[in-house]
Coordinates of C-alpha atoms and ligand atoms in Angstrom, one line a residue:
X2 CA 45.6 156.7 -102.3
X3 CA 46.7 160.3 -101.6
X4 CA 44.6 162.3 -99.2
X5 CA 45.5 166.0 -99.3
X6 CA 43.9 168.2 -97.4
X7 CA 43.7 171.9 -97.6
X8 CA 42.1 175.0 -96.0
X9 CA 39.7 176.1 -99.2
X10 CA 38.3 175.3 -102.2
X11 CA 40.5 177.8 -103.7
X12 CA 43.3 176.0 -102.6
X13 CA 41.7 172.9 -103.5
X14 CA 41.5 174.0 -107.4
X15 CA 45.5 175.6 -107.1
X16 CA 47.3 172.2 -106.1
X17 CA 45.2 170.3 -108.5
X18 CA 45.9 172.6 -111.2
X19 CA 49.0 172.5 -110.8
X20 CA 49.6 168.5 -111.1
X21 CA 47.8 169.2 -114.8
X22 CA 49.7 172.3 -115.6
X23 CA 53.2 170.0 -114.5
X24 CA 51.6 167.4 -116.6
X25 CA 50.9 169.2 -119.9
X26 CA 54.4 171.4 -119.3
X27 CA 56.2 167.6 -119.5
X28 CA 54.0 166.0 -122.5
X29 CA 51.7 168.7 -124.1
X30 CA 50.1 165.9 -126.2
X31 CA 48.8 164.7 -123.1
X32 CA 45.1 163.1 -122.8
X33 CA 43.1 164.8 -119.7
X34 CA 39.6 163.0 -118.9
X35 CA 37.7 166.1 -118.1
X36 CA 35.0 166.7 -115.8
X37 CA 32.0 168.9 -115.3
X38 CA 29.6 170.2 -112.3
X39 CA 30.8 172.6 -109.8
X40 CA 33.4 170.7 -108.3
X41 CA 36.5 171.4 -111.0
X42 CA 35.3 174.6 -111.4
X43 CA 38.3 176.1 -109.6
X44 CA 41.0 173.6 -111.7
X45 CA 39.7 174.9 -114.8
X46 CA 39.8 178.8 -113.4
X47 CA 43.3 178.3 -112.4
X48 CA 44.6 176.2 -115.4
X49 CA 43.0 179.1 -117.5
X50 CA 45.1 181.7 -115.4
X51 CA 48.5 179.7 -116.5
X52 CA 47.4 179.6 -120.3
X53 CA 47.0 183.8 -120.2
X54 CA 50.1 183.7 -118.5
X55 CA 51.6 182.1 -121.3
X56 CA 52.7 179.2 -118.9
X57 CA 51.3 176.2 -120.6
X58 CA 49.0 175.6 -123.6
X59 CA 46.7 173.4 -124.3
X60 CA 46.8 173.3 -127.8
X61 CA 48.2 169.6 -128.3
X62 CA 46.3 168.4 -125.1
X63 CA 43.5 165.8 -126.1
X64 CA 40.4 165.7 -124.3
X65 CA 37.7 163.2 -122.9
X66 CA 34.8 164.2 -121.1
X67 CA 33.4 161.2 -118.6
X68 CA 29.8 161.9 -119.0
X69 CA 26.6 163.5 -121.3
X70 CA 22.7 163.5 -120.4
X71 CA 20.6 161.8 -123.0
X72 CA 17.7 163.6 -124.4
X73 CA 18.5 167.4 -124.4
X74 CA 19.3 168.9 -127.4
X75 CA 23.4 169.5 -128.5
X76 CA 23.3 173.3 -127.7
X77 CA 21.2 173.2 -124.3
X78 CA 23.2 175.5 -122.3
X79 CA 23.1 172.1 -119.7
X80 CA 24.8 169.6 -122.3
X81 CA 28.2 168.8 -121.0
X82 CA 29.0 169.1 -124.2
X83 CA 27.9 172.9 -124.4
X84 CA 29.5 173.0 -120.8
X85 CA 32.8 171.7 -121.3
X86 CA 33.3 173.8 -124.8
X87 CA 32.4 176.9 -122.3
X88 CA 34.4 175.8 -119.6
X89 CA 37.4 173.8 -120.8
X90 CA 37.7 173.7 -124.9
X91 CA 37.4 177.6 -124.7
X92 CA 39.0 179.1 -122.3
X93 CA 42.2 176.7 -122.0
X94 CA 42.4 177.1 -125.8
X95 CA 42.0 173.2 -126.7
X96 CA 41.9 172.4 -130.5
X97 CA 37.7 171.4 -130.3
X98 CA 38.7 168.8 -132.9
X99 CA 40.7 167.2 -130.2
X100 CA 38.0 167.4 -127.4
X101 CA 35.3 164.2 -127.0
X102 CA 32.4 164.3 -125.1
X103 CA 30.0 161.4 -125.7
X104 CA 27.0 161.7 -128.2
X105 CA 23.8 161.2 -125.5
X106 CA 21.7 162.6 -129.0
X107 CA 22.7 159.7 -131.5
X108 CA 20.4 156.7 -131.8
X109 CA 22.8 154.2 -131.0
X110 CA 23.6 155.2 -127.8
X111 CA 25.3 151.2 -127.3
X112 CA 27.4 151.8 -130.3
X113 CA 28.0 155.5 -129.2
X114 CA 29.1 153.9 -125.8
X115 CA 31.0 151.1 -127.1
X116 CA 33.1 153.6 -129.7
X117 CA 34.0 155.8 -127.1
X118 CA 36.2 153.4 -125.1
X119 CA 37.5 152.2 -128.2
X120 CA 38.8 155.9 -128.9
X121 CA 39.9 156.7 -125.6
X122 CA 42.3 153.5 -126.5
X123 CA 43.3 154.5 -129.7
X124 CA 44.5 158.2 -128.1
X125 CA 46.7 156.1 -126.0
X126 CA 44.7 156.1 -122.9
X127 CA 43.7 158.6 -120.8
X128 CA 47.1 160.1 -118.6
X129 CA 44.9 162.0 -115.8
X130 CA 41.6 161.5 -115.2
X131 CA 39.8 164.9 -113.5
X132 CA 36.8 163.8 -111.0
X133 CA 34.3 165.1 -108.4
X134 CA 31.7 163.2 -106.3
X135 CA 28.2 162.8 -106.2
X136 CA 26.4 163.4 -102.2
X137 CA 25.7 159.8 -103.9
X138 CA 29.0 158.7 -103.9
X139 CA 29.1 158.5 -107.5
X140 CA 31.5 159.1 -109.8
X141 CA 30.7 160.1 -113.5
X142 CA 27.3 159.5 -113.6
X143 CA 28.2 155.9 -111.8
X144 CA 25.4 155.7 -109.5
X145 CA 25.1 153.2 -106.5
X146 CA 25.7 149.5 -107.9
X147 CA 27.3 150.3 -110.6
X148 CA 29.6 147.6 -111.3
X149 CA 33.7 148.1 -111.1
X150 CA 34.5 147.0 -114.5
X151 CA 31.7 148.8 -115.9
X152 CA 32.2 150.4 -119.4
X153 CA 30.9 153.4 -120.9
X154 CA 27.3 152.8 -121.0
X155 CA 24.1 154.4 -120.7
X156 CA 22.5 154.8 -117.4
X157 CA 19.4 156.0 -115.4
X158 CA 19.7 158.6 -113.1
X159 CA 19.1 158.7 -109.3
X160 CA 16.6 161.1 -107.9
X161 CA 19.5 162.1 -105.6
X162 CA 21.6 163.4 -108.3
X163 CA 18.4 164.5 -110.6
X164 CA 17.7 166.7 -107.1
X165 CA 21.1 167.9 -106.7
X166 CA 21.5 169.2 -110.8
X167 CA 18.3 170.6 -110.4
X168 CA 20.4 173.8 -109.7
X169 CA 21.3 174.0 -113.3
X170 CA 18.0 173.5 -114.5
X171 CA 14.9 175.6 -114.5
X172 CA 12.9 172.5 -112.8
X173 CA 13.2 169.1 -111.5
X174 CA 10.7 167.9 -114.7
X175 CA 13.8 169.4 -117.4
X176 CA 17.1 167.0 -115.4
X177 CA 17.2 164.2 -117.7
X178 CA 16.2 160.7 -116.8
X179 CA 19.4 159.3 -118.5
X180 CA 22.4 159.7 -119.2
X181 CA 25.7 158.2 -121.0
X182 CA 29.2 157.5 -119.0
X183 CA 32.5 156.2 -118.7
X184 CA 32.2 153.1 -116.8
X185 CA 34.2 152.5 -113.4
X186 CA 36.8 150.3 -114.9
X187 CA 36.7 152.6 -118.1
X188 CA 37.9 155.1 -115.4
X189 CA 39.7 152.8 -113.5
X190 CA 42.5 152.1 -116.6
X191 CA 43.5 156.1 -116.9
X192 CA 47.0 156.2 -116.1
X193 CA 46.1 159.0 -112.4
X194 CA 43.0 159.4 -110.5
X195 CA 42.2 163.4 -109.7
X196 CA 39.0 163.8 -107.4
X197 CA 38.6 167.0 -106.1
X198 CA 35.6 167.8 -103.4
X199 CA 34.6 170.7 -101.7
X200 CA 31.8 171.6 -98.6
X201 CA 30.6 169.2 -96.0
X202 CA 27.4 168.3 -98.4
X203 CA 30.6 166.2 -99.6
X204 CA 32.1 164.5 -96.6
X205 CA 29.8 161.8 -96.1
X206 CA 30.7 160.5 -99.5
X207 CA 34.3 161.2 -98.9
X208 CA 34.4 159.4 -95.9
X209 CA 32.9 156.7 -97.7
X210 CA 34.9 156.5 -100.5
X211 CA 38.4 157.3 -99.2
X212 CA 37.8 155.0 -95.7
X213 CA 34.8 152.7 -96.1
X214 CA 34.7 149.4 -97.8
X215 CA 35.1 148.9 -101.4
X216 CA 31.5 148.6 -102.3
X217 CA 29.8 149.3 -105.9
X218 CA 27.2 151.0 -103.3
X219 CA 30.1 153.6 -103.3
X220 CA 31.1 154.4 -106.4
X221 CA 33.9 156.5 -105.4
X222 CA 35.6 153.2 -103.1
X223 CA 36.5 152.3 -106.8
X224 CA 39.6 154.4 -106.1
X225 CA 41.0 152.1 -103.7
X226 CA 41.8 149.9 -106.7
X227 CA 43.8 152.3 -108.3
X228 CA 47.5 152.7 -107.9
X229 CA 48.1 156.6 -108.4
X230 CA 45.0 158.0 -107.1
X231 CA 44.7 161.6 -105.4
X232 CA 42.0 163.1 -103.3
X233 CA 42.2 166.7 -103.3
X234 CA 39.5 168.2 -100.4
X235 CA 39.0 171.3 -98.1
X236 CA 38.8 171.1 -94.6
X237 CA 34.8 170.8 -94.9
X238 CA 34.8 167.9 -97.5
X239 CA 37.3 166.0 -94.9
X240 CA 35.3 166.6 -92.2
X241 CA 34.5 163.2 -91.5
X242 CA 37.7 161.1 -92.2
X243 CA 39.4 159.3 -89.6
X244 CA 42.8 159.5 -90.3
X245 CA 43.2 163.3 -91.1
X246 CA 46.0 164.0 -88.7
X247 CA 48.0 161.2 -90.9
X248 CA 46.9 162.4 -94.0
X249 CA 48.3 166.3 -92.9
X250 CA 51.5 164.3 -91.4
X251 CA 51.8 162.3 -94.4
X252 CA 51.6 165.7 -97.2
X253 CA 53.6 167.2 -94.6
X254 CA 56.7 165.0 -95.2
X255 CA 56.4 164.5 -98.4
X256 CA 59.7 165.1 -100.6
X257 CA 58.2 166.0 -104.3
X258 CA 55.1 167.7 -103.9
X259 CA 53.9 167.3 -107.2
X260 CA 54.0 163.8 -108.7
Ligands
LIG301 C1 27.7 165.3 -111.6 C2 28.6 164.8 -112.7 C3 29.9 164.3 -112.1 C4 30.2 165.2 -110.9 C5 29.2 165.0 -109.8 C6 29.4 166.0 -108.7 O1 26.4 165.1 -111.8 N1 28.1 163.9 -113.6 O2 30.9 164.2 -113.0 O3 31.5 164.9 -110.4 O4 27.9 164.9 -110.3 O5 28.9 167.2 -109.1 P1 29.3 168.6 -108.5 O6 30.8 168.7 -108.8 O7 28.5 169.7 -109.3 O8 29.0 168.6 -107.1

């Protein structure tokens, strides 16, 4: 695993940008497992800033979102579908028709699930998989015990993460009980691992994830399985690692700074 660590969440979004924007310049068919919450916010901001700039496009680009809550309505400003057609399909000019997110309103949610990893094989895989991490430690919507070679499934929330999107929601009563996500080794078979994380309301989790043991009591420790994973964080989100002076000494000497 790659631990880079930078001085702000700007900075945080730039350098993680930019491993997409190298990555869609090379192969603009390219399938990008897309994330919501706040946490990509800035990748997304600075990817759209290179597509006005006429650097890259996203036209060709395929799309998979990781996760959708069960039980609000399509066009609920709160659906990651609505979110990631505001966020990603719309600004970085995707084709929509090339842009998944899973169906949390269909009545077969199993079926739903089980489709959705069949298309993410049929698109060739997914080449870099975008990510941020719960205070939880989960990733997706993979909370605490979720097992590593989990597949897209439904699953129930924890009150941790029903508090934390609260934000986005006008009460605790409207954040859905459930929810529909790429499992961890659904995740885990994407060709790169991209987690970005921001603020110390992060750093226990990061510290968990990046250093502690692999445990499905940490989500993110899935990582540690993964052979091209990065961990993009600001100085607050690695506030509690152990090893950042190697982790600066290690960036620091490092001879291609992108791949
Ligand atoms: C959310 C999403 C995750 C996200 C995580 C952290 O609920 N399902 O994909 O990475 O929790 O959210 P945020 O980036 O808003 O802190």
């Amino acid at each position: 695993m790659e631990v880079i660590i930078v001085s702000t969440d700007a900075e945080v979004g730039h350098l993680a940008a930019e491993k997409i924007a190298t990555l869609v310049a090379r192969t603009p068919t390219a399938v990008i497992g897309l994330a919501t919450g706040s946490s990509p916010e800035g990748i997304y901001r600075d990817l759209r800033a290179r597509v006005e700039a006429g650097e890259i496009s996203f036209a060709e680009a395929r799309g998979f979102a990781l996760d959708e809550y069960v039980g609000i309505p399509l066009n609920h400003r709160e659906s990651y579908a609505s979110v990631i057609n505001r966020e990603v399909v719309e600004p970085l000019g995707f084709n929509p028709s090339r842009v998944r997110v899973p169906d949390g309103r269909a009545e077969d949610l199993e079926f739903v699930a089980a489709k959705y990893d069949a298309d993410i094989g049929a698109a060739g895989g997914v080449d870099i998989q975008i990510l941020g991490i719960g205070t939880n430690g989960h990733i997706g919507f993979n909370e605490p015990t979720s097992s590593f070679a989990s597949r897209t499934r439904i699953k129930t929330l924890a009150p941790r993460t029903r508090q934390d999107n609260q934000r986005f929601f006008n009460s605790l009563d409207e954040v859905p009980v459930h929810c529909i996500t790429q499992g961890l080794g659904t995740i885990l078979e994407a060709r790169e691992l991209l987690l970005v994380a921001q603020g110390e309301k992060k750093a226990d989790a990061i510290a968990a994830a990046v250093e502690g043991p692999l445990t499905s009591f940490v989500p993110g420790s899935a990582l540690q399985l993964h052979p091209h994973a990065t961990v993009i964080l600001d100085k607050a989100a690695a506030s509690r690692l152990q090893l950042t002076d190697y982790y600066r000494h290690t960036y620091a000497n490092k001879l291609n700074r992108i791949a």
